[in-house]
Short mmCIF file of C-alpha atoms in Angstrom, two decimals:
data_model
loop_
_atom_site.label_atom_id
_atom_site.label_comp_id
_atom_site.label_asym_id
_atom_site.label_seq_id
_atom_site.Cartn_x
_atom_site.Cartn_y
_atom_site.Cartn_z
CA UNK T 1 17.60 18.44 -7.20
CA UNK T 2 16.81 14.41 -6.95
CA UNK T 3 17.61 15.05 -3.61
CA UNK T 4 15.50 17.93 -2.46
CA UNK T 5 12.47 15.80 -4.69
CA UNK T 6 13.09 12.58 -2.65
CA UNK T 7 12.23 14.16 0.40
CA UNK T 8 9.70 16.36 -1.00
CA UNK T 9 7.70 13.28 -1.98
CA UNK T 10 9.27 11.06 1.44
CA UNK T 11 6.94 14.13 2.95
CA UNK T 12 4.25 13.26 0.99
CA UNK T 13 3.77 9.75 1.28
CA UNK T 14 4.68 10.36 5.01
CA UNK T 15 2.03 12.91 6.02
CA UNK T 16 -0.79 10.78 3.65
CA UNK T 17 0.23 8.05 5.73
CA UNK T 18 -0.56 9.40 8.77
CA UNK T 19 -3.70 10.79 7.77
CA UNK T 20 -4.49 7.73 6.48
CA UNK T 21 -4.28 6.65 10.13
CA UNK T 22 -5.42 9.38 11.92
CA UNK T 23 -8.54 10.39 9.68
CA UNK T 24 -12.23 9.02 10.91
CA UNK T 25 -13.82 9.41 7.70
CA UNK T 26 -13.61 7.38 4.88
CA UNK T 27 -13.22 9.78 2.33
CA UNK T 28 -10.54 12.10 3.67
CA UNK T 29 -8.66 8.76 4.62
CA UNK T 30 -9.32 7.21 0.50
CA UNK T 31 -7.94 11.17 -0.51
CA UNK T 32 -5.06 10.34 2.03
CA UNK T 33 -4.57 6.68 0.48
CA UNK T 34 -4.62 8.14 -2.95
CA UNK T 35 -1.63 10.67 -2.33
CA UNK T 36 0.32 7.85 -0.38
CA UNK T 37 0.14 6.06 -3.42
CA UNK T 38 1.08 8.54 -5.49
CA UNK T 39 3.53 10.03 -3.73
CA UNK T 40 5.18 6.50 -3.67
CA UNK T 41 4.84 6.53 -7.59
CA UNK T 42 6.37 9.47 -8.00
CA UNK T 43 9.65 8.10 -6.17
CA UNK T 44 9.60 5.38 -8.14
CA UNK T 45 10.34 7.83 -11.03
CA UNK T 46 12.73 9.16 -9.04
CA UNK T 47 14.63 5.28 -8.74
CA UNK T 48 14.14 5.61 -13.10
CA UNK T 49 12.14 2.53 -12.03
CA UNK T 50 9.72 3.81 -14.72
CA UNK T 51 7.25 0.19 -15.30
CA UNK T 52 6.99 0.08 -11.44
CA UNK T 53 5.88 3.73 -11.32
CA UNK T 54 3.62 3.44 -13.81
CA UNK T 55 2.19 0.80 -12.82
CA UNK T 56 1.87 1.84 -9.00
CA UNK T 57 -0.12 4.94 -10.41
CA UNK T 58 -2.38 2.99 -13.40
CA UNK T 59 -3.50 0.10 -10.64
CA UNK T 60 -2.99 1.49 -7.17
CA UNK T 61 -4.20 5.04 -7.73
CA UNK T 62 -7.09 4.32 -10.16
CA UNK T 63 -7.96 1.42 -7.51
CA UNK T 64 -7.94 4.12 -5.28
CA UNK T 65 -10.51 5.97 -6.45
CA UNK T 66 -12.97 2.19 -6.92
CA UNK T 67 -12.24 2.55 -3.28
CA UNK T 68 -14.02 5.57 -2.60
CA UNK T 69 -17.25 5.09 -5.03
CA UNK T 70 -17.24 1.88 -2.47
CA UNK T 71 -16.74 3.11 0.45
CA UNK T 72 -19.24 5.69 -0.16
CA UNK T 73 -21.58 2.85 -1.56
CA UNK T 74 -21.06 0.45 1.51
CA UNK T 75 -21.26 2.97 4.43
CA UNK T 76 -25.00 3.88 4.72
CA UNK T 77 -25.00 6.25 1.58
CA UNK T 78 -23.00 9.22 3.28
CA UNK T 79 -19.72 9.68 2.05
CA UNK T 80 -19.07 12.15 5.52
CA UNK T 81 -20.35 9.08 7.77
CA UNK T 82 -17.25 8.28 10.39
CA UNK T 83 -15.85 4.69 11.34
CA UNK T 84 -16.69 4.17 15.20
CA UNK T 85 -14.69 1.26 16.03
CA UNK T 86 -15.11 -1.23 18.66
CA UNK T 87 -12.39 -1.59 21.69
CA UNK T 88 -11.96 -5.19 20.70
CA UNK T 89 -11.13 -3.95 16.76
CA UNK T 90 -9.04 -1.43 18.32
CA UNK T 91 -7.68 -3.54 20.32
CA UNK T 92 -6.89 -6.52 17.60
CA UNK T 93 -5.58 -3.52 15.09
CA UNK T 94 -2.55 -2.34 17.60
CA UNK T 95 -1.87 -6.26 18.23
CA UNK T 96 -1.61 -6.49 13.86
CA UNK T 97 0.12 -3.64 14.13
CA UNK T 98 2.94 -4.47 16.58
CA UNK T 99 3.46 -8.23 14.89
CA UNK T 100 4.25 -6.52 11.31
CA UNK T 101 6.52 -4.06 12.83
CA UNK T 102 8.20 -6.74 14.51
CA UNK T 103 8.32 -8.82 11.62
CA UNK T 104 9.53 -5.76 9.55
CA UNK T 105 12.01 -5.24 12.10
CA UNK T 106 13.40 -8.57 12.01
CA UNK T 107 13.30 -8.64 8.38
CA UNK T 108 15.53 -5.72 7.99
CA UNK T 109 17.76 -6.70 10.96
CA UNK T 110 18.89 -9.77 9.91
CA UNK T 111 17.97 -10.17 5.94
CA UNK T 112 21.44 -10.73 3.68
CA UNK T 113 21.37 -6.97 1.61
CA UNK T 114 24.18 -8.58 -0.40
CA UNK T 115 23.47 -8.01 -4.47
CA UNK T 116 21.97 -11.27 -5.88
CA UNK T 117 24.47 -13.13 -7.88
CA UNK T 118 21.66 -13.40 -10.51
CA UNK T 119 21.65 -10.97 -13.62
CA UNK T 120 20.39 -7.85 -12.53
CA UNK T 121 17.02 -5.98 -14.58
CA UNK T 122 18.45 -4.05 -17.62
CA UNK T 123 17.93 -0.36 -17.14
CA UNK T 124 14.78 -0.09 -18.89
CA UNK T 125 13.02 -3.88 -18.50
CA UNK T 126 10.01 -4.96 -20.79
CA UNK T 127 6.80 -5.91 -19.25
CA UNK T 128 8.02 -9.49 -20.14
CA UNK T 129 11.41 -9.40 -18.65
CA UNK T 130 9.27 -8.32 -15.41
CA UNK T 131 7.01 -10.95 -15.42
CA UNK T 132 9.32 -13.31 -15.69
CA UNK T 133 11.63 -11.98 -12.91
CA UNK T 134 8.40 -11.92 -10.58
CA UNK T 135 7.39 -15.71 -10.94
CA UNK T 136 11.20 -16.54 -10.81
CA UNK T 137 13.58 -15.08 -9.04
CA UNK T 138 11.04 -12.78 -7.14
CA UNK T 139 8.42 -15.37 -6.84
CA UNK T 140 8.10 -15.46 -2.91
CA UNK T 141 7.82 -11.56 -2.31
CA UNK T 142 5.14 -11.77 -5.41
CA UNK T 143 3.28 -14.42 -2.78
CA UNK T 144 3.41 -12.41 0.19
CA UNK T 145 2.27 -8.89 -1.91
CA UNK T 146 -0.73 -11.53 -3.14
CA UNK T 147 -1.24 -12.72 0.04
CA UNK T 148 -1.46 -9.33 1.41
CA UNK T 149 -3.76 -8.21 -1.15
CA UNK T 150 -6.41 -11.10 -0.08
CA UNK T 151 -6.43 -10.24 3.65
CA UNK T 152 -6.93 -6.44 2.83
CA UNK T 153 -10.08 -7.87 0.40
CA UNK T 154 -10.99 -9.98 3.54
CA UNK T 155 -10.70 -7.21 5.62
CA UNK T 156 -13.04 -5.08 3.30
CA UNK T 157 -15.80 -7.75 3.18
CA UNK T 158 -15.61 -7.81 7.01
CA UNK T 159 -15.93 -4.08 7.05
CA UNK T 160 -18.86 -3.75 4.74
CA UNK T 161 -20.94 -6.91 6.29
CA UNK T 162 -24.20 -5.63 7.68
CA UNK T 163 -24.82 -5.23 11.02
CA UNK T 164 -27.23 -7.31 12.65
#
């Protein structure tokens, strides 16, 4: 049953994904966003990794929807008003693209999947036994998620700039 649910959700997250990608307006692609995230949530509850589901759905889903009222706000007050990208975006989005796939690549190629010798999460952590895993041991993946989170609010700004 775990099984069949894995891949039931795997589908989910997969198809949202590519809608997310394939999908010129911005609130069909913040619908698509919303069921990658949950969809991802939901297989967290799967891995009885029940803080990090709950928390995917409380933060990423509900700042899902903040994305929409936004990105109905900051596109010319039409929520069915299309992105037309330029070449040279297009262009610069493949190139992103291509470097994190090779970097994802790389990182799963030659990373050491060995079990840390450091005392593994009891079954059921507290909020404080997370936090203080995540600015310990986990403190450099914490980095890169914040660092990621700062380009895609970059990213936004750029987006919603007026044109002149």
């Amino acid at each position: 049953m775990d099984v069949l649910a894995f891949y039931i959700f795997a589908a989910l997250v997969l198809g949202s994904a590519l809608g997310i990608v394939v999908s010129k307006n911005i609130v069909r692609t913040a619908v698509c966003l919303l069921g990658a995230l949950g969809g991802v949530g939901c297989l967290y509850f799967l891995l009885d990794a029940n803080l990090l589901a709950a928390i995917q759905l409380i933060v990423y889903a509900g700042g899902t929807l903040i994305l929409i009222v936004f990105g109905v706000m900051l596109t010319s007050q039409s929520p069915w008003v299309g992105f037309k990208p330029t070449r040279s975006q297009t262009v610069g989005a493949v190139i992103v693209a291509l470097l994190l796939a090779l970097g994802l690549i790389t990182l799963t190629t030659t990373a050491d999947w060995n079990v840390s010798s450091t005392a593994p999460l009891a079954a059921s952590p507290t909020v404080a036994e997370v936090g203080h895993s995540l600015l310990t041991t986990y403190l450099a993946p914490f980095e890169v998620a914040s660092v990621l989170l700062l380009v895609v609010m970059i990213g936004a700004a750029y987006l919603a700039r007026s044109e002149k």
